[in-house]
Short mmCIF file of C-alpha atoms in Angstrom, two decimals:
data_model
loop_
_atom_site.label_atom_id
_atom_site.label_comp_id
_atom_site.label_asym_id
_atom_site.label_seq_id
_atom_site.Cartn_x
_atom_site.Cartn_y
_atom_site.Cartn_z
CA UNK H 232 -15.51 28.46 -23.48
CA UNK H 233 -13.39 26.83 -26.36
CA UNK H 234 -13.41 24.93 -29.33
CA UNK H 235 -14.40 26.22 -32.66
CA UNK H 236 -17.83 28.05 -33.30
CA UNK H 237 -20.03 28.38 -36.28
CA UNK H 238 -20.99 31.98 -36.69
CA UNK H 239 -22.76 34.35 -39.50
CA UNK H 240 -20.41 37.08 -40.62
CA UNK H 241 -21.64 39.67 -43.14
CA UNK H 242 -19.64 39.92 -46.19
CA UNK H 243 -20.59 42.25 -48.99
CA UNK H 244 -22.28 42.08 -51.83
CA UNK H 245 -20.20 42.23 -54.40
CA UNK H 246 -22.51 42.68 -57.24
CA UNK H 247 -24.26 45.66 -55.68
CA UNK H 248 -23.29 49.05 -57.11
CA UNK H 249 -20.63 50.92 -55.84
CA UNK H 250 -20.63 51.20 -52.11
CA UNK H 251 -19.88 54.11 -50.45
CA UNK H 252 -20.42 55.02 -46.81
CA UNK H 253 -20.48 58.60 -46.10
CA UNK H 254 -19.29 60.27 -42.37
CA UNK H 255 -21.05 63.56 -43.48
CA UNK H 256 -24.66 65.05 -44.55
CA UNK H 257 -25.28 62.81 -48.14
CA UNK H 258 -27.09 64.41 -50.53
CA UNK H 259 -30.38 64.37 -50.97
CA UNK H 260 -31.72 60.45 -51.68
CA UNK H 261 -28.84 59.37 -50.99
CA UNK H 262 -28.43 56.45 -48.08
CA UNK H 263 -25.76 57.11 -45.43
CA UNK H 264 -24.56 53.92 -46.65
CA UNK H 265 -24.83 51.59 -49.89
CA UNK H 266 -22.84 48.56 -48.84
CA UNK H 267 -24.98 45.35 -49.46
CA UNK H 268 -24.54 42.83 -47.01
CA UNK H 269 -24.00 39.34 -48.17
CA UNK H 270 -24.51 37.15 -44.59
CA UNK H 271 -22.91 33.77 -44.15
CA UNK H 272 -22.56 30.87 -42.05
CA UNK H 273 -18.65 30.14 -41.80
CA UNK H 274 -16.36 27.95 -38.98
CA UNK H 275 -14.16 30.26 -36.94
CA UNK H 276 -11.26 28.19 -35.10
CA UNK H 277 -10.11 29.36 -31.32
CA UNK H 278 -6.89 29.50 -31.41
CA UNK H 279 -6.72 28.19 -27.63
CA UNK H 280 -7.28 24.90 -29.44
CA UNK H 281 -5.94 25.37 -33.18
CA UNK H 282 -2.64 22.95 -31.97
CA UNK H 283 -0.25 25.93 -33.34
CA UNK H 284 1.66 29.51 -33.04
CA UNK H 285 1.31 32.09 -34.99
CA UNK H 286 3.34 34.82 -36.32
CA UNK H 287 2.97 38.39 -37.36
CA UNK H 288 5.27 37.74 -40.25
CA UNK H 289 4.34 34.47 -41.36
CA UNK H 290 0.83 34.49 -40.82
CA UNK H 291 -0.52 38.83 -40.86
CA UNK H 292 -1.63 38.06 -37.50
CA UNK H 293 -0.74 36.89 -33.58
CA UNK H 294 -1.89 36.48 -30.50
CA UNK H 295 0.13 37.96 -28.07
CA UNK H 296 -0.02 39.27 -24.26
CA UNK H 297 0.48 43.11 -23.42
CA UNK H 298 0.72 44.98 -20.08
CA UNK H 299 -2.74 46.28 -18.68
CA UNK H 300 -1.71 48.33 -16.49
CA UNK H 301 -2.99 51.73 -18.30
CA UNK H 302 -6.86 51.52 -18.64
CA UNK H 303 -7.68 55.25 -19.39
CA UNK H 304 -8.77 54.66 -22.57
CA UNK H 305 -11.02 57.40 -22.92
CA UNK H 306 -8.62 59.73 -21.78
CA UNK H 307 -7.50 60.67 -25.45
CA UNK H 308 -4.71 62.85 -24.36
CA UNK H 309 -3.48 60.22 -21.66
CA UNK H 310 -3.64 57.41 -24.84
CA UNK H 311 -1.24 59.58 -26.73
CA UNK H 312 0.93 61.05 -23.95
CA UNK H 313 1.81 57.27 -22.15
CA UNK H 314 0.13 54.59 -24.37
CA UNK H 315 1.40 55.56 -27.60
CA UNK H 316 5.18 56.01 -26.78
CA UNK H 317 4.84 52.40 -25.15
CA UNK H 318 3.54 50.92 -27.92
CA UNK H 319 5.83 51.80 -30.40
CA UNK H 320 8.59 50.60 -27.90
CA UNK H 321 6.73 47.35 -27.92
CA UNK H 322 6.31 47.28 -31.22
CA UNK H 323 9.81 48.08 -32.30
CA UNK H 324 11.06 44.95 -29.99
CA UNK H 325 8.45 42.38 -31.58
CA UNK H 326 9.13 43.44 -35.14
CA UNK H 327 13.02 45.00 -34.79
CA UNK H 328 11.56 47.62 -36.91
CA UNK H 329 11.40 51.17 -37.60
CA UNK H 330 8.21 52.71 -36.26
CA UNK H 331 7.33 55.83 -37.91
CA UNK H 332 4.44 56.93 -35.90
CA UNK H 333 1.86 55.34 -34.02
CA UNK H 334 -1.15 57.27 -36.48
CA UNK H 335 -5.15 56.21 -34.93
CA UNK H 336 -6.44 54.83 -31.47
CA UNK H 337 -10.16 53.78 -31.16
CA UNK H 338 -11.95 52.74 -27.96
CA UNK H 339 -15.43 50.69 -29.49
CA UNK H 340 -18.39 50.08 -27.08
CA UNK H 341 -21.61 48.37 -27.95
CA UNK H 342 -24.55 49.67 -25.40
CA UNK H 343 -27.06 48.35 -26.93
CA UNK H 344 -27.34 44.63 -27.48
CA UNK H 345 -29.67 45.60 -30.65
CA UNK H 346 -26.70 48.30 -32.33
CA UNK H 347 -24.82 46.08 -34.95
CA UNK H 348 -23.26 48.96 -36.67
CA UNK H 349 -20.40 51.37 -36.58
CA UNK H 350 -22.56 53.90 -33.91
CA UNK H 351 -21.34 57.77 -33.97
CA UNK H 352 -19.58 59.97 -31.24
CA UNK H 353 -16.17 58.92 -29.64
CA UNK H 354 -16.70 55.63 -28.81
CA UNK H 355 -17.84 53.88 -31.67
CA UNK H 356 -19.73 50.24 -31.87
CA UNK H 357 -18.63 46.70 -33.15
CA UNK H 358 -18.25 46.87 -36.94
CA UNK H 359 -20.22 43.21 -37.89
CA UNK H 360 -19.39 43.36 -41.40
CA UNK H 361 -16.16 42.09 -42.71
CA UNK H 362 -13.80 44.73 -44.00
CA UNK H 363 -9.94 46.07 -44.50
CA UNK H 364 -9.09 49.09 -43.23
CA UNK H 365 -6.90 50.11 -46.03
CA UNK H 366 -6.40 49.99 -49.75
CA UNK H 367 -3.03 50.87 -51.85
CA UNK H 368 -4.45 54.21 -52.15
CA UNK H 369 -5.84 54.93 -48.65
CA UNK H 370 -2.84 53.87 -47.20
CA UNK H 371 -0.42 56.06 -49.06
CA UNK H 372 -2.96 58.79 -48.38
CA UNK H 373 -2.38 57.63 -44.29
CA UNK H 374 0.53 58.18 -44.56
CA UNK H 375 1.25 61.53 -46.09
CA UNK H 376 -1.72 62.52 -44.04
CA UNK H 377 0.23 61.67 -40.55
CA UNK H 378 3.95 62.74 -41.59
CA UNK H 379 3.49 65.33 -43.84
CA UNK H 380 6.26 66.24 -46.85
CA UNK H 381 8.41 63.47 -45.06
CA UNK H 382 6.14 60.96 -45.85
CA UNK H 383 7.81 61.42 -49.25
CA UNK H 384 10.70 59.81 -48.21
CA UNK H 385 9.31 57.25 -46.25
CA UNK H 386 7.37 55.99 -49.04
CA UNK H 387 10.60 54.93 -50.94
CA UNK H 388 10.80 52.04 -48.70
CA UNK H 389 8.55 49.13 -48.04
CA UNK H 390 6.05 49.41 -45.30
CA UNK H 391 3.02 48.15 -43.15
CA UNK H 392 0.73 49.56 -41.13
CA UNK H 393 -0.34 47.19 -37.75
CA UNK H 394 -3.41 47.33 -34.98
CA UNK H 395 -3.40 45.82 -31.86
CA UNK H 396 -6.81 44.77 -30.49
CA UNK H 397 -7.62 44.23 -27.21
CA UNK H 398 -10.58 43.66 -24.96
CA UNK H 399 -11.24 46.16 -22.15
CA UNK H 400 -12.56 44.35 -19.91
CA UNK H 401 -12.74 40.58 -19.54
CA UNK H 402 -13.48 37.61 -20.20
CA UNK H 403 -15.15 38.48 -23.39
CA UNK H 404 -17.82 36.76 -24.94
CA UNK H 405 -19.52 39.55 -26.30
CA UNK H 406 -18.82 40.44 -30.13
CA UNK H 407 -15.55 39.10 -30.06
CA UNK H 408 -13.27 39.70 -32.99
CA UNK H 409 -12.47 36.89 -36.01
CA UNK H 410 -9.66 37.63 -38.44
CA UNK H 411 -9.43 35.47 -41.47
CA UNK H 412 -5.85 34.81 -42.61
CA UNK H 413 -4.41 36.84 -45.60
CA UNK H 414 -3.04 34.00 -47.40
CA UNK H 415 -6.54 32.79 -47.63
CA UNK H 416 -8.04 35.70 -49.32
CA UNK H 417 -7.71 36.18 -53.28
CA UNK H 418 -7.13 39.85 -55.06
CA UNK H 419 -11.00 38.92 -56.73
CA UNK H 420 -12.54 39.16 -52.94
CA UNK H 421 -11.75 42.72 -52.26
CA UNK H 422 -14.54 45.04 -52.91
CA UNK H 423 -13.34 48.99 -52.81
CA UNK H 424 -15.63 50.61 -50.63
CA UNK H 425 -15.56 54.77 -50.80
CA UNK H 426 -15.61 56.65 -47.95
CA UNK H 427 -16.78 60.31 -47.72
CA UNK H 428 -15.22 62.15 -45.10
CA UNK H 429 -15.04 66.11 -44.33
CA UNK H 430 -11.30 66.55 -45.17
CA UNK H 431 -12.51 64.19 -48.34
CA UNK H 432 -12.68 60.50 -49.49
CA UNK H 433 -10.72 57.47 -48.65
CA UNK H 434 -11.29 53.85 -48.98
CA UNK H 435 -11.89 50.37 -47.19
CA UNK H 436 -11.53 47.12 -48.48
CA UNK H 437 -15.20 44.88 -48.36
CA UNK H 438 -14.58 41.61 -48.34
CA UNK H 439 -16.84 39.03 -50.43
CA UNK H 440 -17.51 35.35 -49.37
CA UNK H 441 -14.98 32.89 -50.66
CA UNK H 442 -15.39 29.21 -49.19
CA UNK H 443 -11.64 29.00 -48.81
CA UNK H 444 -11.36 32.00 -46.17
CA UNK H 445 -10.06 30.58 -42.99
CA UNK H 446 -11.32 32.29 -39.63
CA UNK H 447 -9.56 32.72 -36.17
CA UNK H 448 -10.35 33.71 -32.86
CA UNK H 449 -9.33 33.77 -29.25
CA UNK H 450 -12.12 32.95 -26.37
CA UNK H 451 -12.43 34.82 -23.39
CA UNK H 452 -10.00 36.65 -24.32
CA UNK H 453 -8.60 39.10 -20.99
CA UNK H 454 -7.71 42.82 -20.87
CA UNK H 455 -3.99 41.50 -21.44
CA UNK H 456 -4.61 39.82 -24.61
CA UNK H 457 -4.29 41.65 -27.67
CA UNK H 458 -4.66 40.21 -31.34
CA UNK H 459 -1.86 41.93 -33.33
CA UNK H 460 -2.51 41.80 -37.29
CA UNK H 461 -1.13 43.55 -40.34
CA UNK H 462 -4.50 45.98 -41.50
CA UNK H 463 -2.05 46.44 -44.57
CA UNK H 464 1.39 45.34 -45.84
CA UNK H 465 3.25 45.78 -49.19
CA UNK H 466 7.04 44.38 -48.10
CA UNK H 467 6.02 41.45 -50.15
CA UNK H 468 5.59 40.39 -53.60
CA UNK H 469 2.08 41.67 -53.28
CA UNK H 470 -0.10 43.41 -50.56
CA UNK H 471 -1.13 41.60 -47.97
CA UNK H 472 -4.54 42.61 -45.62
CA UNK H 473 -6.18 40.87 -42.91
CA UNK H 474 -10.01 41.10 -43.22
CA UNK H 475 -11.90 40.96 -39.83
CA UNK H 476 -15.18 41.50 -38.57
CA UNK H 477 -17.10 41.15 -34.64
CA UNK H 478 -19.50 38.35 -34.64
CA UNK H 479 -22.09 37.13 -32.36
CA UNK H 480 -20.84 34.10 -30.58
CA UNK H 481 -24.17 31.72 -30.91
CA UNK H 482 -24.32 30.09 -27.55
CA UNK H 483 -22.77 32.67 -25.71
CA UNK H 484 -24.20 31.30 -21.86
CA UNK H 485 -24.69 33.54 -19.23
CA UNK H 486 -25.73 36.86 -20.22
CA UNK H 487 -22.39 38.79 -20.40
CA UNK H 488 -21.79 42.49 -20.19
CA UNK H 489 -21.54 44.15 -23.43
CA UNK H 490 -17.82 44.32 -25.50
CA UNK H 491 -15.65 46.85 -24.42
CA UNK H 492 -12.46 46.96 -26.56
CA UNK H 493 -9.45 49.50 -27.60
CA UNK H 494 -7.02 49.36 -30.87
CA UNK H 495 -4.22 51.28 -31.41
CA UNK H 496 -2.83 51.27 -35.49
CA UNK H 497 0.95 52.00 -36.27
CA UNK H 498 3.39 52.50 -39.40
CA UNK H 499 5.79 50.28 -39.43
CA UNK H 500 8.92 50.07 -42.38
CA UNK H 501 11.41 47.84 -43.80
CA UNK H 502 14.84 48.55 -44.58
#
């Protein structure tokens, strides 16, 4: 399966009132979650055939290889006791920078071909909405959150936080994931979305439709491919995200077993 696909992605509304998502009890009348989708048709490229490289640096995002040897994924102890160290090793090599600590890990599974949504317990669904996974604010808060008063000094120096994502099993042709490149995205398309947590709120980016968003994905992608993509960067001379979203490939053949994927997130800085 190649070639580029036309696909429906949900943006958001951005002329709906404040959104807000909460991951506790609202209160009374109030939904779970305001965000108004805003669905649209758009061209997503696979890279198998895009004719070029890309680059973490350059671009926000790659498409790299990555040993899959571990596959305990659910084993949240095992993630953190042999996955993370290995990562940040790997990481550390591709970037030659300074990883401060590898911070989140999420293993996403979609059992029901009807669940669209982000679904609750420890494996959570597909997300099919486009989003960031961090703001200015939220990811300063990440940060002091993971390291504590020596976040302090961490946050004198330019930084990034990165995800890998990779398919569990393979190939996959189920909910794959499209990331639209950063350069392609203008300040007036992020949305802040607030997020209500028990330890207290945070933020997302939403992402509203511009026609000049470019999309990317990789087909059939296997357990040892791994998009690798900046979820938020300030080294430059502005931030830099990299909206994505799962989408439903529309001729997708054969039916095929439902996605299974893992992501790992990590703090990277600059000297």
């Amino acid at each position: 399966m190649s070639g580029s696909v036309r696909a429906t992605i949900n943006y958001i509304d951005q002329h709906a009132p404040k959104p807000t998502t909460y991951y506790i009890e609202p209160p009374e009348g109030v939904p779970v979650c305001s965000v108004v989708d805003d669905p649209r048709a758009v061209s997503i490229t696979d890279v198998r055939d895009a004719g070029r490289e890309f680059s973490i640096e350059r671009d926000g995002f790659d498409f790299i290889k990555l040993p899959a040897d571990f596959r305990d994924f659910d084993d949240h102890e095992q993630v953190k006791a042999r996955l993370y160290p290995e990562m940040q090793e790997i990481t550390e090599t591709l970037l030659g920078r300074k990883v401060a600590a590898v911070f989140d890990h999420a293993t996403r599974r979609r059992p029901d071909p009807n669940a669209r949504l982000r679904g609750g317990g420890v494996a959570r669904q597909p997300l099919h909405r486009v989003h960031c996974d961090f703001t200015p604010v939220s990811a300063r808060h990440q940060i002091m959150r993971t390291l504590g008063d020596a976040g302090k000094a961490w946050l004198e120096r330019p930084f990034a936080l990165v995800n890998y994502w990779r398919p569990i099993t393979g190939p996959l042709r189920d909910d794959p994931l499209a990331i639209c490149a950063p350069q392609s995205v203008a300040p007036d398309d992020l949305v802040r979305v607030r997020h209500v947590y028990p330890y207290g709120e945070s933020e997302i980016y939403g992402v509203a439709h511009n026609p000049d968003h470019r999309w990317y994905y990789m087909s059939d992608m296997q357990p040892d491919d791994a998009i690798f993509f900046k979820v938020y960067d300030e080294s430059g001379q502005r931030p830099l995200v990299a909206p994505h979203s799962a989408f439903s490939l529309p001729t997708p053949g054969a039916p095929v077993p439902p996605r299974e994927s893992f992501e790992l997130r990590l703090m990277v800085f600059y000297d």
